[in-house]
Amino acid sequence: MAYIILGIESSCDDTSAAVVADRVLLSNVIASQQVHRDFGGVVPELASRAHEKNIVPVVSEALRRAGVKGEDLSAVAFTRGPGLLGSLLVGTSFAKAFALSLDKPLVMVNHLQGHILANFIQQEGKAPDDPYFPFLCLLVSGGNSQIVKVNSPLDFEIIGQTIDDAVGEAFDKCSKMMGLGYPGGPIIDRLAREGNPEAFSFAKPHIPGLDYSFSGVKTSLLYFVRDEMKKDPLFIEKNKEDICASFQKTLIDILMDKLIKASRQTGIREIAIGGGVSANSGLRERILREGERRHWKTHLPEFKFTTDNAAMIAIAGYYHFLAGERTPLTVAPVSRMADF
Ligand code: KG4
């Protein structure tokens, strides 16, 4: 009999619940919060309040769509961190209360592991495309930029990571700086498709090893735009497609240089991506192109599993549950997880 796992995700501004039967996805419901748009970023207090409103209907709908009742569940999995503490508290408290009321085991999940394990979600009627172990995962989101060597579903080694900003932050801050809106990644992605990626050039970092840095390229953009605006106040308006295309290409170059280096150093050609920035069309195209040239086997999760979702928490919960892990009801969320 299959293990039925309910996953709950509330680390930032999406309230989500999903059900898997072993690794097969039965439902995945996401309530995205629109209240933050006017503020140019997520307002933690508003996010917590919206989670509090959304969590019961979202979980009920996920169970309904899956055709599953509370008593059918094998376990309740939830995101313990990293993320916004107030947001995490809503999902954690709900998961604890739900598991307690049903007398079901509770399983905590690291959000970042969820992004990586999203590559293992199976969907009915679709052939699985599981990465073989060990594989390298480029984990790129609003809070992280890492190269992770994944040895097994629960054995992760961070072999490279950002020493300052995450790449998603660079996308978001660039968009804010140019007055384009929030969240910046999808906006820049869209505008970049219309622009020339060779129009402008931005400084790239020289960081040893497999680590990343994105604060310099962001500053390079800031100074460039500021200087050009002095000459022509309409510079951004006239060139936004080219600026976005050139900035995005620089970020992708930085990401790819280290990923290629990591593959060479480890001899691993099984390559996956995960996290919100893995939705970027330029990055996806580039990784496929480089992969063909370098004989990689590349794995790109579907768009709906790249940004925050509970399907990835349910699948990660499944692996933890299978390994016999159980989380006590005294567990508290954490905003940062230094290591896996
Ligand atoms: O993984 P995620 O949903 O949240 C966490 O940070 O955990 O990632 C959000 C980040 C934001 O910085 C957003 O701008 C970026 O992912 N993002 C994108 C795209 N879609 C979302 N960045 C570039 N291109 C996209 N299409």
mmCIF file of C-alpha atoms and ligand atoms in Angstrom:
data_model
loop_
_atom_site.group_PDB
_atom_site.id
_atom_site.type_symbol
_atom_site.label_atom_id
_atom_site.label_comp_id
_atom_site.label_asym_id
_atom_site.label_seq_id
_atom_site.Cartn_x
_atom_site.Cartn_y
_atom_site.Cartn_z
ATOM 1 C CA MET A 1 0.000 0.000 0.000
ATOM 2 C CA ALA A 2 1.199 3.485 -0.841
ATOM 3 C CA TYR A 3 2.204 5.950 1.851
ATOM 4 C CA ILE A 4 -0.040 9.012 1.679
ATOM 5 C CA ILE A 5 1.751 12.192 2.728
ATOM 6 C CA LEU A 6 0.211 15.642 3.178
ATOM 7 C CA GLY A 7 2.758 18.430 2.597
ATOM 8 C CA ILE A 8 2.339 21.967 3.953
ATOM 9 C CA GLU A 9 4.411 24.943 2.764
ATOM 10 C CA SER A 10 4.252 28.446 4.276
ATOM 11 C CA SER A 11 7.838 29.731 4.288
ATOM 12 C CA CYS A 12 7.256 33.012 2.437
ATOM 13 C CA ASP A 13 4.220 34.392 0.620
ATOM 14 C CA ASP A 14 2.596 31.246 -0.809
ATOM 15 C CA THR A 15 0.283 29.085 1.280
ATOM 16 C CA SER A 16 0.357 25.628 -0.232
ATOM 17 C CA ALA A 17 -0.774 22.078 0.535
ATOM 18 C CA ALA A 18 -0.238 18.923 -1.523
ATOM 19 C CA VAL A 19 -0.848 15.207 -1.268
ATOM 20 C CA VAL A 20 1.390 12.449 -2.646
ATOM 21 C CA ALA A 21 0.842 8.684 -2.710
ATOM 22 C CA ASP A 22 4.438 7.473 -2.457
ATOM 23 C CA ARG A 23 5.939 9.751 -5.096
ATOM 24 C CA VAL A 24 2.842 10.266 -7.227
ATOM 25 C CA LEU A 25 1.273 13.696 -6.915
ATOM 26 C CA LEU A 26 -2.460 13.603 -6.169
ATOM 27 C CA SER A 27 -3.014 17.334 -5.570
ATOM 28 C CA ASN A 28 -1.086 20.586 -5.214
ATOM 29 C CA VAL A 29 -2.981 23.716 -4.149
ATOM 30 C CA ILE A 30 -1.288 27.132 -3.932
ATOM 31 C CA ALA A 31 -2.770 30.391 -2.659
ATOM 32 C CA SER A 32 -0.400 33.187 -3.702
ATOM 33 C CA GLN A 33 -0.619 36.446 -1.799
ATOM 34 C CA GLN A 34 -1.252 39.574 -3.835
ATOM 35 C CA VAL A 35 -1.119 41.999 -0.863
ATOM 36 C CA HIS A 36 2.647 42.526 -1.245
ATOM 37 C CA ARG A 37 2.649 43.894 -4.807
ATOM 38 C CA ASP A 38 2.146 47.516 -3.749
ATOM 39 C CA PHE A 39 5.081 47.325 -1.335
ATOM 40 C CA GLY A 40 7.803 46.136 -3.739
ATOM 41 C CA GLY A 41 8.571 43.094 -1.582
ATOM 42 C CA VAL A 42 7.077 40.660 0.910
ATOM 43 C CA VAL A 43 5.804 42.335 4.115
ATOM 44 C CA PRO A 44 6.298 39.644 6.811
ATOM 45 C CA GLU A 45 3.368 40.730 9.014
ATOM 46 C CA LEU A 46 0.957 40.711 6.061
ATOM 47 C CA ALA A 47 2.285 37.345 4.899
ATOM 48 C CA SER A 48 1.594 35.730 8.307
ATOM 49 C CA ARG A 49 -1.944 37.111 8.382
ATOM 50 C CA ALA A 50 -2.669 35.850 4.865
ATOM 51 C CA HIS A 51 -1.307 32.384 5.729
ATOM 52 C CA GLU A 52 -3.582 32.315 8.782
ATOM 53 C CA LYS A 53 -6.587 33.015 6.551
ATOM 54 C CA ASN A 54 -5.563 30.623 3.757
ATOM 55 C CA ILE A 55 -4.230 27.581 5.540
ATOM 56 C CA VAL A 56 -7.499 25.800 6.392
ATOM 57 C CA PRO A 57 -9.165 26.231 2.980
ATOM 58 C CA VAL A 58 -5.944 25.339 1.143
ATOM 59 C CA VAL A 59 -5.423 22.105 3.115
ATOM 60 C CA SER A 60 -9.120 21.154 2.795
ATOM 61 C CA GLU A 61 -8.967 21.700 -0.963
ATOM 62 C CA ALA A 62 -5.752 19.665 -1.330
ATOM 63 C CA LEU A 63 -7.348 16.717 0.517
ATOM 64 C CA ARG A 64 -10.576 17.063 -1.473
ATOM 65 C CA ARG A 65 -8.796 17.125 -4.867
ATOM 66 C CA ALA A 66 -6.691 14.108 -3.844
ATOM 67 C CA GLY A 67 -9.812 12.237 -2.747
ATOM 68 C CA VAL A 68 -8.153 11.608 0.604
ATOM 69 C CA LYS A 69 -9.481 11.961 4.171
ATOM 70 C CA GLY A 70 -7.411 12.925 7.185
ATOM 71 C CA GLU A 71 -7.524 9.371 8.534
ATOM 72 C CA ASP A 72 -6.022 8.012 5.258
ATOM 73 C CA LEU A 73 -2.799 9.986 5.758
ATOM 74 C CA SER A 74 0.435 8.210 6.682
ATOM 75 C CA ALA A 75 2.064 11.465 7.863
ATOM 76 C CA VAL A 76 1.874 15.251 7.850
ATOM 77 C CA ALA A 77 5.002 16.924 6.427
ATOM 78 C CA PHE A 78 5.676 20.640 6.794
ATOM 79 C CA THR A 79 8.361 23.237 6.056
ATOM 80 C CA ARG A 80 10.294 23.955 9.241
ATOM 81 C CA GLY A 81 12.594 26.521 7.570
ATOM 82 C CA PRO A 82 14.352 28.463 6.253
ATOM 83 C CA GLY A 83 11.954 31.344 5.641
ATOM 84 C CA LEU A 84 10.055 34.132 7.380
ATOM 85 C CA LEU A 85 9.505 33.121 10.984
ATOM 86 C CA GLY A 86 5.940 34.433 11.259
ATOM 87 C CA SER A 87 4.963 32.632 8.039
ATOM 88 C CA LEU A 88 6.641 29.389 9.114
ATOM 89 C CA LEU A 89 4.873 29.534 12.495
ATOM 90 C CA VAL A 90 1.468 29.373 10.800
ATOM 91 C CA GLY A 91 2.317 26.249 8.760
ATOM 92 C CA THR A 92 4.186 24.580 11.632
ATOM 93 C CA SER A 93 1.431 25.203 14.190
ATOM 94 C CA PHE A 94 -1.232 24.016 11.775
ATOM 95 C CA ALA A 95 0.733 20.858 10.865
ATOM 96 C CA LYS A 96 1.286 20.034 14.555
ATOM 97 C CA ALA A 97 -2.354 20.528 15.465
ATOM 98 C CA PHE A 98 -3.559 18.555 12.431
ATOM 99 C CA ALA A 99 -1.187 15.637 13.097
ATOM 100 C CA LEU A 100 -2.097 15.633 16.789
ATOM 101 C CA SER A 101 -5.839 15.682 16.128
ATOM 102 C CA LEU A 102 -5.528 12.746 13.669
ATOM 103 C CA ASP A 103 -2.902 10.915 15.741
ATOM 104 C CA LYS A 104 -0.582 10.853 12.701
ATOM 105 C CA PRO A 105 3.214 11.211 12.595
ATOM 106 C CA LEU A 106 4.697 14.639 11.930
ATOM 107 C CA VAL A 107 7.697 15.034 9.578
ATOM 108 C CA MET A 108 9.679 18.258 9.231
ATOM 109 C CA VAL A 109 11.225 19.266 5.923
ATOM 110 C CA ASN A 110 13.990 21.684 4.971
ATOM 111 C CA HIS A 111 12.537 23.975 2.286
ATOM 112 C CA LEU A 112 15.772 23.854 0.277
ATOM 113 C CA GLN A 113 15.796 20.054 0.222
ATOM 114 C CA GLY A 114 12.238 20.345 -1.063
ATOM 115 C CA HIS A 115 13.407 22.453 -4.030
ATOM 116 C CA ILE A 116 15.988 19.775 -4.907
ATOM 117 C CA LEU A 117 13.651 16.812 -4.392
ATOM 118 C CA ALA A 118 11.036 18.498 -6.632
ATOM 119 C CA ASN A 119 12.976 16.676 -9.369
ATOM 120 C CA PHE A 120 11.513 13.396 -8.039
ATOM 121 C CA ILE A 121 7.809 14.306 -8.144
ATOM 122 C CA GLN A 122 5.932 11.845 -10.341
ATOM 123 C CA GLN A 123 2.754 12.771 -12.163
ATOM 124 C CA GLU A 124 0.144 10.339 -13.424
ATOM 125 C CA GLY A 125 0.463 9.731 -17.148
ATOM 126 C CA LYS A 126 3.971 11.249 -17.357
ATOM 127 C CA ALA A 127 7.165 9.203 -17.648
ATOM 128 C CA PRO A 128 9.459 9.811 -14.636
ATOM 129 C CA ASP A 129 12.766 11.588 -15.303
ATOM 130 C CA ASP A 130 14.598 10.919 -12.037
ATOM 131 C CA PRO A 131 18.196 12.081 -11.722
ATOM 132 C CA TYR A 132 20.660 9.288 -10.897
ATOM 133 C CA PHE A 133 22.766 9.654 -7.757
ATOM 134 C CA PRO A 134 25.085 11.360 -7.255
ATOM 135 C CA PHE A 135 23.948 14.422 -9.185
ATOM 136 C CA LEU A 136 24.673 18.139 -8.980
ATOM 137 C CA CYS A 137 21.793 20.516 -8.328
ATOM 138 C CA LEU A 138 22.035 24.234 -9.033
ATOM 139 C CA LEU A 139 19.782 25.565 -6.301
ATOM 140 C CA VAL A 140 18.831 29.150 -7.096
ATOM 141 C CA SER A 141 16.147 31.107 -5.287
ATOM 142 C CA GLY A 142 15.416 34.425 -3.594
ATOM 143 C CA GLY A 143 17.472 33.434 -0.548
ATOM 144 C CA ASN A 144 20.031 30.952 -1.888
ATOM 145 C CA SER A 145 22.482 30.246 -4.663
ATOM 146 C CA GLN A 146 24.212 26.939 -4.142
ATOM 147 C CA ILE A 147 25.701 24.006 -5.980
ATOM 148 C CA VAL A 148 24.662 20.908 -4.068
ATOM 149 C CA LYS A 149 26.063 17.412 -4.583
ATOM 150 C CA VAL A 150 23.156 15.106 -3.926
ATOM 151 C CA ASN A 151 24.373 11.646 -2.909
ATOM 152 C CA SER A 152 20.977 10.155 -2.039
ATOM 153 C CA PRO A 153 17.475 11.575 -1.345
ATOM 154 C CA LEU A 154 18.600 12.603 2.137
ATOM 155 C CA ASP A 155 22.340 13.157 1.714
ATOM 156 C CA PHE A 156 23.257 16.634 0.487
ATOM 157 C CA GLU A 157 26.701 18.262 0.264
ATOM 158 C CA ILE A 158 26.935 21.985 -0.461
ATOM 159 C CA ILE A 159 30.040 22.312 -2.628
ATOM 160 C CA GLY A 160 29.574 25.968 -3.588
ATOM 161 C CA GLN A 161 27.409 28.859 -2.405
ATOM 162 C CA THR A 162 27.041 32.606 -2.510
ATOM 163 C CA ILE A 163 29.185 34.624 -0.171
ATOM 164 C CA ASP A 164 26.759 37.578 -0.280
ATOM 165 C CA ASP A 165 23.472 38.061 -2.201
ATOM 166 C CA ALA A 166 21.413 35.268 -3.748
ATOM 167 C CA VAL A 167 20.878 35.407 -7.512
ATOM 168 C CA GLY A 168 17.105 35.866 -7.016
ATOM 169 C CA GLU A 169 17.876 38.939 -4.903
ATOM 170 C CA ALA A 170 19.985 40.315 -7.774
ATOM 171 C CA PHE A 171 17.011 39.884 -10.142
ATOM 172 C CA ASP A 172 14.606 41.463 -7.629
ATOM 173 C CA LYS A 173 16.883 44.401 -6.744
ATOM 174 C CA CYS A 174 17.683 45.119 -10.389
ATOM 175 C CA SER A 175 13.965 45.272 -11.153
ATOM 176 C CA LYS A 176 13.338 47.562 -8.177
ATOM 177 C CA MET A 177 16.255 49.818 -9.148
ATOM 178 C CA MET A 178 14.780 50.207 -12.639
ATOM 179 C CA GLY A 179 11.243 50.730 -11.307
ATOM 180 C CA LEU A 180 9.942 47.617 -13.087
ATOM 181 C CA GLY A 181 8.038 45.976 -10.243
ATOM 182 C CA TYR A 182 8.078 42.953 -7.934
ATOM 183 C CA PRO A 183 8.963 40.100 -8.024
ATOM 184 C CA GLY A 184 11.735 41.068 -10.410
ATOM 185 C CA GLY A 185 12.744 37.656 -11.784
ATOM 186 C CA PRO A 186 9.708 36.977 -13.996
ATOM 187 C CA ILE A 187 9.572 40.636 -15.159
ATOM 188 C CA ILE A 188 13.244 40.698 -16.187
ATOM 189 C CA ASP A 189 12.859 37.255 -17.793
ATOM 190 C CA ARG A 190 9.969 38.569 -19.934
ATOM 191 C CA LEU A 191 11.696 41.830 -20.961
ATOM 192 C CA ALA A 192 15.005 40.030 -21.619
ATOM 193 C CA ARG A 193 13.352 37.970 -24.350
ATOM 194 C CA GLU A 194 12.860 41.203 -26.352
ATOM 195 C CA GLY A 195 16.374 42.579 -25.793
ATOM 196 C CA ASN A 196 19.965 42.154 -26.958
ATOM 197 C CA PRO A 197 22.051 40.298 -24.342
ATOM 198 C CA GLU A 198 25.277 41.730 -25.798
ATOM 199 C CA ALA A 199 24.118 45.392 -25.650
ATOM 200 C CA PHE A 200 25.792 46.216 -22.319
ATOM 201 C CA SER A 201 28.336 44.513 -20.104
ATOM 202 C CA PHE A 202 28.479 44.296 -16.327
ATOM 203 C CA ALA A 203 31.327 43.382 -13.991
ATOM 204 C CA LYS A 204 31.676 39.699 -13.157
ATOM 205 C CA PRO A 205 33.114 38.543 -9.820
ATOM 206 C CA HIS A 206 36.409 36.675 -9.418
ATOM 207 C CA ILE A 207 35.715 34.360 -6.511
ATOM 208 C CA PRO A 208 37.902 31.296 -5.995
ATOM 209 C CA GLY A 209 36.547 27.754 -5.931
ATOM 210 C CA LEU A 210 32.881 27.023 -6.532
ATOM 211 C CA ASP A 211 31.425 29.931 -4.539
ATOM 212 C CA TYR A 212 29.305 32.707 -5.986
ATOM 213 C CA SER A 213 28.977 36.449 -5.422
ATOM 214 C CA PHE A 214 26.193 38.646 -6.804
ATOM 215 C CA SER A 215 26.598 41.916 -4.920
ATOM 216 C CA GLY A 216 29.244 43.309 -7.330
ATOM 217 C CA VAL A 217 27.181 42.807 -10.477
ATOM 218 C CA LYS A 218 24.238 44.493 -8.781
ATOM 219 C CA THR A 219 26.414 47.516 -7.887
ATOM 220 C CA SER A 220 27.802 47.537 -11.427
ATOM 221 C CA LEU A 221 24.239 47.853 -12.764
ATOM 222 C CA LEU A 222 23.408 50.573 -10.234
ATOM 223 C CA TYR A 223 26.367 52.771 -11.266
ATOM 224 C CA PHE A 224 25.800 52.120 -14.956
ATOM 225 C CA VAL A 225 22.126 53.119 -14.823
ATOM 226 C CA ARG A 226 22.861 56.133 -12.608
ATOM 227 C CA ASP A 227 25.554 57.449 -15.011
ATOM 228 C CA GLU A 228 23.433 56.859 -18.116
ATOM 229 C CA MET A 229 20.394 58.541 -16.529
ATOM 230 C CA LYS A 230 22.479 61.670 -15.926
ATOM 231 C CA LYS A 231 23.034 61.875 -19.681
ATOM 232 C CA ASP A 232 19.506 60.842 -20.663
ATOM 233 C CA PRO A 233 16.693 60.720 -18.073
ATOM 234 C CA LEU A 234 14.737 58.385 -20.390
ATOM 235 C CA PHE A 235 17.617 55.894 -20.655
ATOM 236 C CA ILE A 236 15.851 53.104 -18.745
ATOM 237 C CA GLU A 237 12.588 53.571 -20.589
ATOM 238 C CA LYS A 238 14.344 53.478 -23.980
ATOM 239 C CA ASN A 239 16.656 50.545 -23.180
ATOM 240 C CA LYS A 240 14.912 48.390 -20.602
ATOM 241 C CA GLU A 241 14.796 45.268 -22.797
ATOM 242 C CA ASP A 242 18.513 45.471 -23.615
ATOM 243 C CA ILE A 243 19.454 46.231 -19.987
ATOM 244 C CA CYS A 244 17.412 43.252 -18.763
ATOM 245 C CA ALA A 245 18.781 40.913 -21.437
ATOM 246 C CA SER A 246 22.385 41.956 -20.728
ATOM 247 C CA PHE A 247 21.975 41.804 -16.940
ATOM 248 C CA GLN A 248 20.247 38.414 -17.104
ATOM 249 C CA LYS A 249 22.971 37.041 -19.401
ATOM 250 C CA THR A 250 25.635 38.187 -16.923
ATOM 251 C CA LEU A 251 23.859 36.414 -14.048
ATOM 252 C CA ILE A 252 23.472 33.239 -16.129
ATOM 253 C CA ASP A 253 27.157 33.368 -17.181
ATOM 254 C CA ILE A 254 28.167 33.573 -13.517
ATOM 255 C CA LEU A 255 25.901 30.657 -12.551
ATOM 256 C CA MET A 256 27.016 28.484 -15.465
ATOM 257 C CA ASP A 257 30.778 29.103 -15.075
ATOM 258 C CA LYS A 258 30.772 27.552 -11.604
ATOM 259 C CA LEU A 259 28.349 24.778 -12.490
ATOM 260 C CA ILE A 260 30.600 23.729 -15.393
ATOM 261 C CA LYS A 261 33.605 23.890 -13.062
ATOM 262 C CA ALA A 262 31.769 21.775 -10.463
ATOM 263 C CA SER A 263 30.903 19.154 -13.079
ATOM 264 C CA ARG A 264 34.529 19.037 -14.243
ATOM 265 C CA GLN A 265 35.896 18.793 -10.691
ATOM 266 C CA THR A 266 33.508 16.060 -9.536
ATOM 267 C CA GLY A 267 33.222 14.225 -12.861
ATOM 268 C CA ILE A 268 29.417 14.326 -12.403
ATOM 269 C CA ARG A 269 27.383 14.895 -15.557
ATOM 270 C CA GLU A 270 23.955 14.302 -14.051
ATOM 271 C CA ILE A 271 22.749 17.891 -13.555
ATOM 272 C CA ALA A 272 19.494 19.252 -12.092
ATOM 273 C CA ILE A 273 18.190 22.677 -11.116
ATOM 274 C CA GLY A 274 15.737 23.859 -8.471
ATOM 275 C CA GLY A 275 14.370 26.984 -6.755
ATOM 276 C CA GLY A 276 12.438 30.023 -8.021
ATOM 277 C CA VAL A 277 15.160 31.247 -10.391
ATOM 278 C CA SER A 278 15.151 27.856 -12.146
ATOM 279 C CA ALA A 279 11.914 29.112 -13.766
ATOM 280 C CA ASN A 280 14.058 31.562 -15.762
ATOM 281 C CA SER A 281 13.696 30.796 -19.465
ATOM 282 C CA GLY A 282 17.211 32.036 -20.309
ATOM 283 C CA LEU A 283 18.774 29.826 -17.642
ATOM 284 C CA ARG A 284 16.742 26.803 -18.720
ATOM 285 C CA GLU A 285 17.730 27.235 -22.374
ATOM 286 C CA ARG A 286 21.364 27.746 -21.490
ATOM 287 C CA ILE A 287 21.614 24.737 -19.206
ATOM 288 C CA LEU A 288 20.094 22.547 -21.917
ATOM 289 C CA ARG A 289 22.487 23.937 -24.522
ATOM 290 C CA GLU A 290 25.581 23.526 -22.297
ATOM 291 C CA GLY A 291 24.286 20.088 -21.306
ATOM 292 C CA GLU A 292 24.143 18.938 -24.914
ATOM 293 C CA ARG A 293 27.584 20.233 -25.615
ATOM 294 C CA ARG A 294 29.071 18.641 -22.476
ATOM 295 C CA HIS A 295 27.117 15.373 -22.603
ATOM 296 C CA TRP A 296 25.253 16.122 -19.392
ATOM 297 C CA LYS A 297 21.963 14.520 -18.532
ATOM 298 C CA THR A 298 19.966 17.568 -17.478
ATOM 299 C CA HIS A 299 16.804 17.598 -15.382
ATOM 300 C CA LEU A 300 14.556 20.668 -15.289
ATOM 301 C CA PRO A 301 11.548 20.521 -12.960
ATOM 302 C CA GLU A 302 8.264 21.706 -14.452
ATOM 303 C CA PHE A 303 7.588 25.452 -13.952
ATOM 304 C CA LYS A 304 4.901 24.824 -11.333
ATOM 305 C CA PHE A 305 7.454 22.986 -9.154
ATOM 306 C CA THR A 306 10.173 25.645 -9.377
ATOM 307 C CA THR A 307 8.654 28.351 -7.185
ATOM 308 C CA ASP A 308 7.323 27.657 -3.692
ATOM 309 C CA ASN A 309 4.858 24.764 -3.610
ATOM 310 C CA ALA A 310 3.856 22.009 -1.206
ATOM 311 C CA ALA A 311 4.305 19.168 -3.730
ATOM 312 C CA MET A 312 8.050 19.422 -3.124
ATOM 313 C CA ILE A 313 7.482 19.385 0.654
ATOM 314 C CA ALA A 314 5.257 16.304 0.370
ATOM 315 C CA ILE A 315 7.847 14.435 -1.724
ATOM 316 C CA ALA A 316 10.665 15.408 0.664
ATOM 317 C CA GLY A 317 8.410 14.380 3.574
ATOM 318 C CA TYR A 318 7.881 11.022 1.879
ATOM 319 C CA TYR A 319 11.632 10.317 1.816
ATOM 320 C CA HIS A 320 12.067 11.390 5.464
ATOM 321 C CA PHE A 321 9.076 9.278 6.496
ATOM 322 C CA LEU A 322 10.451 6.282 4.584
ATOM 323 C CA ALA A 323 13.761 6.707 6.444
ATOM 324 C CA GLY A 324 11.843 6.416 9.727
ATOM 325 C CA GLU A 325 12.186 10.057 10.729
ATOM 326 C CA ARG A 326 9.488 11.439 13.034
ATOM 327 C CA THR A 327 9.355 14.989 14.400
ATOM 328 C CA PRO A 328 8.268 15.661 18.000
ATOM 329 C CA LEU A 329 5.358 18.030 18.667
ATOM 330 C CA THR A 330 7.749 20.312 20.547
ATOM 331 C CA VAL A 331 9.392 21.315 17.242
ATOM 332 C CA ALA A 332 9.668 25.045 16.465
ATOM 333 C CA PRO A 333 10.314 26.635 13.061
ATOM 334 C CA VAL A 334 13.680 28.203 12.243
ATOM 335 C CA SER A 335 14.250 31.137 9.922
ATOM 336 C CA ARG A 336 17.751 30.022 8.930
ATOM 337 C CA MET A 337 19.257 26.604 8.473
ATOM 338 C CA ALA A 338 23.010 26.913 8.368
ATOM 339 C CA ASP A 339 23.416 23.469 6.900
ATOM 340 C CA PHE A 340 21.307 20.546 5.732
HETATM 341 O O1 KG4 B 1 12.178 29.664 -4.571
HETATM 342 P P1 KG4 B 1 11.400 30.936 -4.482
HETATM 343 O O2 KG4 B 1 9.976 30.942 -4.949
HETATM 344 O O3 KG4 B 1 11.405 31.500 -3.028
HETATM 345 C C1 KG4 B 1 12.504 31.370 -2.193
HETATM 346 O O4 KG4 B 1 13.349 32.268 -2.253
HETATM 347 O O5 KG4 B 1 12.536 30.332 -1.503
HETATM 348 O O6 KG4 B 1 12.242 32.001 -5.303
HETATM 349 C C2 KG4 B 1 11.824 33.315 -5.452
HETATM 350 C C3 KG4 B 1 12.816 34.003 -6.372
HETATM 351 C C4 KG4 B 1 12.561 35.493 -6.497
HETATM 352 O O7 KG4 B 1 13.797 36.163 -6.339
HETATM 353 C C5 KG4 B 1 12.032 35.638 -7.926
HETATM 354 O O8 KG4 B 1 12.336 36.889 -8.524
HETATM 355 C C6 KG4 B 1 12.772 34.506 -8.613
HETATM 356 O O9 KG4 B 1 12.730 33.441 -7.684
HETATM 357 N N1 KG4 B 1 12.136 34.110 -9.874
HETATM 358 C C7 KG4 B 1 12.725 34.232 -11.068
HETATM 359 C C8 KG4 B 1 11.793 33.809 -12.044
HETATM 360 N N2 KG4 B 1 10.659 33.422 -11.399
HETATM 361 C C9 KG4 B 1 10.885 33.603 -10.062
HETATM 362 N N3 KG4 B 1 13.948 34.690 -11.387
HETATM 363 C C10 KG4 B 1 14.281 34.732 -12.692
HETATM 364 N N4 KG4 B 1 13.429 34.363 -13.680
HETATM 365 C C11 KG4 B 1 12.194 33.893 -13.411
HETATM 366 N N5 KG4 B 1 11.380 33.532 -14.409
#
